[in-house]
CSV table of N, CA and C in Angstrom, one decimal:
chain,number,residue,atom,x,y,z
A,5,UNK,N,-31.2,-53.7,65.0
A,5,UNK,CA,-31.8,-52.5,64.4
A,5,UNK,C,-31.4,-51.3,65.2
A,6,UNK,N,-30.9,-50.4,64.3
A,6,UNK,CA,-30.7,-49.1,65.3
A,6,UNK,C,-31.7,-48.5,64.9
A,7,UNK,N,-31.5,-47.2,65.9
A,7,UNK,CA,-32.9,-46.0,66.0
A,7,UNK,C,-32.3,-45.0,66.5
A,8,UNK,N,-32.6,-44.1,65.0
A,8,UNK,CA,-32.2,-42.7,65.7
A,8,UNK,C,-33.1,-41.4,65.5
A,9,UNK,N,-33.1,-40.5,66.8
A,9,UNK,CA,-33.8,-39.9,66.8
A,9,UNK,C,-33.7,-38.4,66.7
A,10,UNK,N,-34.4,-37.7,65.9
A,10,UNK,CA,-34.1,-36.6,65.6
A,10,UNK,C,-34.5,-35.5,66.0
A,11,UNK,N,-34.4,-34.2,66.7
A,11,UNK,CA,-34.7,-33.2,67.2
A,11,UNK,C,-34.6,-32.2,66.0
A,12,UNK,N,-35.4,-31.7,65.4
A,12,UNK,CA,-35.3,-30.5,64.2
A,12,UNK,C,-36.0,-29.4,64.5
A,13,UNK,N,-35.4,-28.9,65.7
A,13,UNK,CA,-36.6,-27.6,65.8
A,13,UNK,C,-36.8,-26.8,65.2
A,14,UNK,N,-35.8,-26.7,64.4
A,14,UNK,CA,-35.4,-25.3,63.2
A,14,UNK,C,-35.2,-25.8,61.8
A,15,UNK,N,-35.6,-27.2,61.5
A,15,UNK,CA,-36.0,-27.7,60.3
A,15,UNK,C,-34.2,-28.5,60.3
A,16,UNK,N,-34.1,-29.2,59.2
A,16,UNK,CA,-32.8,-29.6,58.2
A,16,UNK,C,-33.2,-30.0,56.9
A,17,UNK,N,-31.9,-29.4,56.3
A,17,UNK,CA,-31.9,-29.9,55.2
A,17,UNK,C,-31.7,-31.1,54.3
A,18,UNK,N,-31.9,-31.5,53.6
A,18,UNK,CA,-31.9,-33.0,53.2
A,18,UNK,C,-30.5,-33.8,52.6
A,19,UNK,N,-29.4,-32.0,52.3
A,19,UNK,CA,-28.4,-33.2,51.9
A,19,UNK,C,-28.1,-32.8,53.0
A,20,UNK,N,-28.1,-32.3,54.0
A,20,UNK,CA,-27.0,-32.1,55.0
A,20,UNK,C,-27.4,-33.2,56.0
A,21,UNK,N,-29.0,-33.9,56.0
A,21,UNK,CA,-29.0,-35.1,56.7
A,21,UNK,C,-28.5,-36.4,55.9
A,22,UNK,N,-28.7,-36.4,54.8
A,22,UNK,CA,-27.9,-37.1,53.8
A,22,UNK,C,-26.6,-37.3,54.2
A,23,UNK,N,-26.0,-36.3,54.5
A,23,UNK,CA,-24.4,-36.6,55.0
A,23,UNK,C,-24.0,-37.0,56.2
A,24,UNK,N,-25.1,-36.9,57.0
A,24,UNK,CA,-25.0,-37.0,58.4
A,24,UNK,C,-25.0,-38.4,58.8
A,25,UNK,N,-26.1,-39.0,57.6
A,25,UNK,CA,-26.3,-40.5,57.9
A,25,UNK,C,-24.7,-41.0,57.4
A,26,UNK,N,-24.6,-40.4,56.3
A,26,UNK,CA,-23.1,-41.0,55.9
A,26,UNK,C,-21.9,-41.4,57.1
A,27,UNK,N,-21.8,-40.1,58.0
A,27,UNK,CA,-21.6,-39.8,59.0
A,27,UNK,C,-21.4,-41.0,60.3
A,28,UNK,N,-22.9,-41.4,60.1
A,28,UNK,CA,-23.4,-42.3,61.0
A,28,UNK,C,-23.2,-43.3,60.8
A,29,UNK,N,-23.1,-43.7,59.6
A,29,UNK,CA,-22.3,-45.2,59.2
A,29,UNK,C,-23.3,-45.8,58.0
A,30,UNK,N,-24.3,-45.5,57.3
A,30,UNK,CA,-25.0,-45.3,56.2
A,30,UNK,C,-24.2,-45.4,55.3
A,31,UNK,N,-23.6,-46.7,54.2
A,31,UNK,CA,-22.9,-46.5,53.7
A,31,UNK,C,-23.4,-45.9,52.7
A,32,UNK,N,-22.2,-45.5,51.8
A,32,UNK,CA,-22.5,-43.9,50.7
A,32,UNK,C,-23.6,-44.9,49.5
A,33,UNK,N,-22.8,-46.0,49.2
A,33,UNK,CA,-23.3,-46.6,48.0
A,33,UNK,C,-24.6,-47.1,48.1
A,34,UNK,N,-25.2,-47.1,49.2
A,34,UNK,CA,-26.2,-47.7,49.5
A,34,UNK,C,-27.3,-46.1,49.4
A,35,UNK,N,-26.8,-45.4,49.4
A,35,UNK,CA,-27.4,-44.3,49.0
A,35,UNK,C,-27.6,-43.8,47.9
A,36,UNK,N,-26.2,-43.9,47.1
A,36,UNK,CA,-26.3,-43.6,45.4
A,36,UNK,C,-27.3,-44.7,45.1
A,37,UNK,N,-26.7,-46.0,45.1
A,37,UNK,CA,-27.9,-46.9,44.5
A,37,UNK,C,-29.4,-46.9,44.8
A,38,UNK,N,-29.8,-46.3,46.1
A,38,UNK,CA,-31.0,-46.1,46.2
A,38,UNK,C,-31.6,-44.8,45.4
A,39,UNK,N,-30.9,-43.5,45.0
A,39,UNK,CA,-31.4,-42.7,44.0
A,39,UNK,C,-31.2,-43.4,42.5
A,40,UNK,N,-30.0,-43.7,42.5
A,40,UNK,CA,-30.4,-44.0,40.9
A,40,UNK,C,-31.4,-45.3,41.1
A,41,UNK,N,-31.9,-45.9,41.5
A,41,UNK,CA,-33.3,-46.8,41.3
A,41,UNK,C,-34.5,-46.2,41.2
A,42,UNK,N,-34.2,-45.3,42.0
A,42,UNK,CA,-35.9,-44.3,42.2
A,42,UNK,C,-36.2,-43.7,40.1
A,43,UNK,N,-35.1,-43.7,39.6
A,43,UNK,CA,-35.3,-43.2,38.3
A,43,UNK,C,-35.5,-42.0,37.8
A,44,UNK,N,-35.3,-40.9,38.7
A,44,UNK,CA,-35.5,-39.3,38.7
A,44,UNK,C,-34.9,-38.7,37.6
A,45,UNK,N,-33.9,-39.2,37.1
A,45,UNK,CA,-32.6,-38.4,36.6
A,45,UNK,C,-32.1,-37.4,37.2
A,46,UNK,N,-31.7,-38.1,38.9
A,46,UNK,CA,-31.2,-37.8,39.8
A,46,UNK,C,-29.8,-38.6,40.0
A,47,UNK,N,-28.6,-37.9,40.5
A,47,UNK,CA,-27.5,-38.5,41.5
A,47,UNK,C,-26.7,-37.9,42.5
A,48,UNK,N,-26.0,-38.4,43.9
A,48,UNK,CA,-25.6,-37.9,44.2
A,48,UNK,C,-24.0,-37.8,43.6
A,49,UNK,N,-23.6,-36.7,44.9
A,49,UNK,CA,-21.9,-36.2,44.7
A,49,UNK,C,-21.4,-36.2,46.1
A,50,UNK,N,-21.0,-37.1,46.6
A,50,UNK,CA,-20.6,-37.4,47.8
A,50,UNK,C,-18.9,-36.6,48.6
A,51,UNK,N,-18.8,-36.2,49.2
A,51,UNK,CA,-17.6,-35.8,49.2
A,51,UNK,C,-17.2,-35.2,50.6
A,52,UNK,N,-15.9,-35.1,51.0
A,52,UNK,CA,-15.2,-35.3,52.8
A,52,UNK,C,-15.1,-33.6,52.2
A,53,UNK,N,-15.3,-32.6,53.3
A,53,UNK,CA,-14.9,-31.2,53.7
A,53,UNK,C,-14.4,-30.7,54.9
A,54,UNK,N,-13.9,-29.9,55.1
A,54,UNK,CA,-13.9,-29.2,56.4
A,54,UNK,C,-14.1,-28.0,56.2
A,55,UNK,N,-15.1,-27.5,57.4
A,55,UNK,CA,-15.7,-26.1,57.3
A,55,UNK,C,-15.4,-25.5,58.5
A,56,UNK,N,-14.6,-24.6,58.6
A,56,UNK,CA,-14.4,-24.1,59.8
A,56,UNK,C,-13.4,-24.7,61.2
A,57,UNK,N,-12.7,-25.7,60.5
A,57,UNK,CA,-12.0,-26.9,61.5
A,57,UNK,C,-13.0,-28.2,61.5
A,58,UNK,N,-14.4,-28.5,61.0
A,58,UNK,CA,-14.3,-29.4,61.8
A,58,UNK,C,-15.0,-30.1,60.2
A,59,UNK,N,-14.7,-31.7,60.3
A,59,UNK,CA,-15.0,-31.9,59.2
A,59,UNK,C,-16.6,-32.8,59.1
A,60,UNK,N,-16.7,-33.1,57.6
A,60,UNK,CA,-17.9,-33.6,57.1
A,60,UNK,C,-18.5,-34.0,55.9
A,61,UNK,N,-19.1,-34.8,56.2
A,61,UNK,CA,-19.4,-35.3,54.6
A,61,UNK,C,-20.5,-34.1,53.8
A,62,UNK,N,-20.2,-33.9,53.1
A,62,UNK,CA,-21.4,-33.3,52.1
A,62,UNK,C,-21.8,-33.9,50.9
A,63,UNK,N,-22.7,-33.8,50.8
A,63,UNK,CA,-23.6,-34.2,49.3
A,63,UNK,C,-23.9,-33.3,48.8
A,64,UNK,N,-23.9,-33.4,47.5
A,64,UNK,CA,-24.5,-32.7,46.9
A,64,UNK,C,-25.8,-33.7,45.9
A,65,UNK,N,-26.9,-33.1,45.6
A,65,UNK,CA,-28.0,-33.5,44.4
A,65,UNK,C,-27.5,-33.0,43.4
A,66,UNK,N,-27.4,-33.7,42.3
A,66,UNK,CA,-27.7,-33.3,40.9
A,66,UNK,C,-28.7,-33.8,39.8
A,67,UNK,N,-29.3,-33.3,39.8
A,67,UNK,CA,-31.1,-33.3,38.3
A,67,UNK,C,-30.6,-33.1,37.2
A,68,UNK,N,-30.7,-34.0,36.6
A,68,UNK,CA,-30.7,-33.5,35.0
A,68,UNK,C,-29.5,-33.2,34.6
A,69,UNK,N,-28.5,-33.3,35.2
A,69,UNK,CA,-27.1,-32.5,35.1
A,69,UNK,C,-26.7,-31.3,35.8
A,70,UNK,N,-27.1,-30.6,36.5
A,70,UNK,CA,-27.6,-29.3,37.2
A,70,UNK,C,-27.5,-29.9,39.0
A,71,UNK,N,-26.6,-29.0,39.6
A,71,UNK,CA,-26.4,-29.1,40.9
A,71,UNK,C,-27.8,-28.3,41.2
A,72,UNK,N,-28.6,-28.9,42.5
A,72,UNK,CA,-29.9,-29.0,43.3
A,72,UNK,C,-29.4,-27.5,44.3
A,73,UNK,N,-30.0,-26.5,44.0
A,73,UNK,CA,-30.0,-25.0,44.6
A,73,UNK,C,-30.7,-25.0,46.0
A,74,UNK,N,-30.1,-24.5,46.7
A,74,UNK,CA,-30.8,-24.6,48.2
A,74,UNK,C,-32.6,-23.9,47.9
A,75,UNK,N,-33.1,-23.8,48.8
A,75,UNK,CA,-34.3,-23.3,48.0
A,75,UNK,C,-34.7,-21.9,48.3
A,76,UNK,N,-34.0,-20.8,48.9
A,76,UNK,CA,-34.0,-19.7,48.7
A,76,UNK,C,-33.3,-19.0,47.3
A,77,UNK,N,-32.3,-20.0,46.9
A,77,UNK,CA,-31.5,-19.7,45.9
A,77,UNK,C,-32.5,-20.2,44.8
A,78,UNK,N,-33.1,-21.0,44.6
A,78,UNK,CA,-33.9,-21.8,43.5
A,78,UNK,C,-35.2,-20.8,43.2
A,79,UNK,N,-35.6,-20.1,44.3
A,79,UNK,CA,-37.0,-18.8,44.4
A,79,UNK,C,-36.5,-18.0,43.9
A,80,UNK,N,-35.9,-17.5,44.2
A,80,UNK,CA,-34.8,-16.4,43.7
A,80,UNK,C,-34.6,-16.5,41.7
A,81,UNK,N,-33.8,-17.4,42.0
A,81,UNK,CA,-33.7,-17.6,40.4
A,81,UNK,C,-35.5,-18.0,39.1
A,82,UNK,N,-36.1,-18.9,39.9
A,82,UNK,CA,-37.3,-18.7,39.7
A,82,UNK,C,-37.8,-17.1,39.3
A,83,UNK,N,-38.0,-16.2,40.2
A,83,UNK,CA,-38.1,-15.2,40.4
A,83,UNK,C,-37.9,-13.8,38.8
A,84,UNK,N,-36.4,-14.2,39.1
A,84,UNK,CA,-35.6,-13.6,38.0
A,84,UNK,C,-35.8,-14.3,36.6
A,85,UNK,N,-36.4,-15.7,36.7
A,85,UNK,CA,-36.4,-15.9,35.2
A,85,UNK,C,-38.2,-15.4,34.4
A,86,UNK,N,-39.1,-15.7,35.7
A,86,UNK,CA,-40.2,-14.7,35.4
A,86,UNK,C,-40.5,-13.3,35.2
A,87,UNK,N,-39.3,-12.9,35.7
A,87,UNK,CA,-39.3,-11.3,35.2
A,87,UNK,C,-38.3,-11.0,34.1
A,88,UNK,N,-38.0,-12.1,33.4
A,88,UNK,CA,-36.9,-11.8,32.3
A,88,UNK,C,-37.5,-11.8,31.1
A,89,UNK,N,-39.0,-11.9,31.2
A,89,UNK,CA,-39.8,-11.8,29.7
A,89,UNK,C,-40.1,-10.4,29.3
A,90,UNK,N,-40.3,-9.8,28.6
A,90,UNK,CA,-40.8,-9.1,27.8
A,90,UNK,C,-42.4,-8.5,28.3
A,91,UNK,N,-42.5,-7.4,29.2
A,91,UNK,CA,-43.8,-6.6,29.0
A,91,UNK,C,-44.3,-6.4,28.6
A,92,UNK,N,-45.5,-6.4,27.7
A,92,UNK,CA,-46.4,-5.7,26.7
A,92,UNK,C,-47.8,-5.3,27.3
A,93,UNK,N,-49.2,-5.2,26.8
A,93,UNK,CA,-50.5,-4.7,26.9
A,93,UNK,C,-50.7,-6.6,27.6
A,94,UNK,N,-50.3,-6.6,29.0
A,94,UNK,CA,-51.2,-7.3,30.0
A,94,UNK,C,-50.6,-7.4,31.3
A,95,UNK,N,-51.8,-8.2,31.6
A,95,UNK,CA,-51.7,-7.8,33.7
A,95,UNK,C,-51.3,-9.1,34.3
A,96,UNK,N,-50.4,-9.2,35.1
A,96,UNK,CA,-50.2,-10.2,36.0
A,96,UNK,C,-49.9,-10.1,37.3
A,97,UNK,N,-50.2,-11.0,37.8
A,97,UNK,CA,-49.9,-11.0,39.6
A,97,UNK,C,-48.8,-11.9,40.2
A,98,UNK,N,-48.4,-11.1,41.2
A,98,UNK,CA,-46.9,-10.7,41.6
A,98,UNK,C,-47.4,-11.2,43.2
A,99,UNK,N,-47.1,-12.1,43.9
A,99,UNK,CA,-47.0,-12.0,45.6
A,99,UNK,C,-48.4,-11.9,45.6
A,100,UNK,N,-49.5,-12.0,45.1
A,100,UNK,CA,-50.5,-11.2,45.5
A,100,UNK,C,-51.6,-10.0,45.5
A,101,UNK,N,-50.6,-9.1,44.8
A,101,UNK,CA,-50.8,-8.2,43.9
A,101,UNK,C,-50.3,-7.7,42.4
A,102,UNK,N,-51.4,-7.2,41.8
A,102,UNK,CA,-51.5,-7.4,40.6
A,102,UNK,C,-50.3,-6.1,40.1
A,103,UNK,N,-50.1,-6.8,38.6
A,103,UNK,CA,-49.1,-5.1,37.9
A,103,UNK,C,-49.7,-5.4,36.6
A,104,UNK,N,-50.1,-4.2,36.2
A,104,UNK,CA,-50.4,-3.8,34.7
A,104,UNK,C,-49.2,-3.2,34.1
A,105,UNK,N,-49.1,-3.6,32.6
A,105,UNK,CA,-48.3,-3.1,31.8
A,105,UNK,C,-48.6,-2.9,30.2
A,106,UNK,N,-49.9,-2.1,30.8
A,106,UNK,CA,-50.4,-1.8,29.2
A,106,UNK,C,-49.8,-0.4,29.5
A,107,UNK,N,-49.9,0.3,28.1
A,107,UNK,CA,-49.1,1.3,27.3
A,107,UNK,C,-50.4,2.4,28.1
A,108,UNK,N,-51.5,2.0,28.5
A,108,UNK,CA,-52.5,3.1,29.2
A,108,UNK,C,-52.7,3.2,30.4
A,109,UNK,N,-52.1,3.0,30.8
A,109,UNK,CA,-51.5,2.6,32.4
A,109,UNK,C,-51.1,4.0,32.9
């Protein structure tokens, strides 16, 4: 049995530890076949890069058909699709604070 131990002071992210096990000798298919079992209508996208000189595996998640958005980018789009409706006579809250958008405002 190995054991490895992880220092995350600054958090990580899950495909980039995803790739890292790959890295580590985790083989890939033992990872696809563990998502497609889970039954999410989830898979991954496994694939060799080099960023900067040095190389690495990356994963990618895909849902539904749809590549998996880091989660600043997923807030963000969240965000924008909540504000892409149509205003009329009511009030909603924003962060905390409320906005009216009646015509007597």
């Amino acid at each position: 049995m190995r054991i490895a131990y992880l220092e995350c002071f600054s958090g990580m992210s899950g495909d980039m530890f995803l790739g890292a096990l790959v890295d580590a000798g985790v083989p890939a298919s033992l990872l696809e076949k563990t998502v497609t079992a889970l039954n999410v209508g989830a898979r991954l996208k496994i694939s060799r890069v080099v960023r900067s000189g040095i190389s690495a595996t990356k994963v990618d998640v895909w849902v539904d058909g749809e590549k998996d958005l880091p989660r600043e980018e997923y807030w963000e789009r969240q965000e924008q699709q909540a504000h892409s409706h149509k205003h009329s006579d009511h009030e909603h809250e924003h962060h905390g604070h409320t906005h009216s958008h009646s015509a007597t405002s």
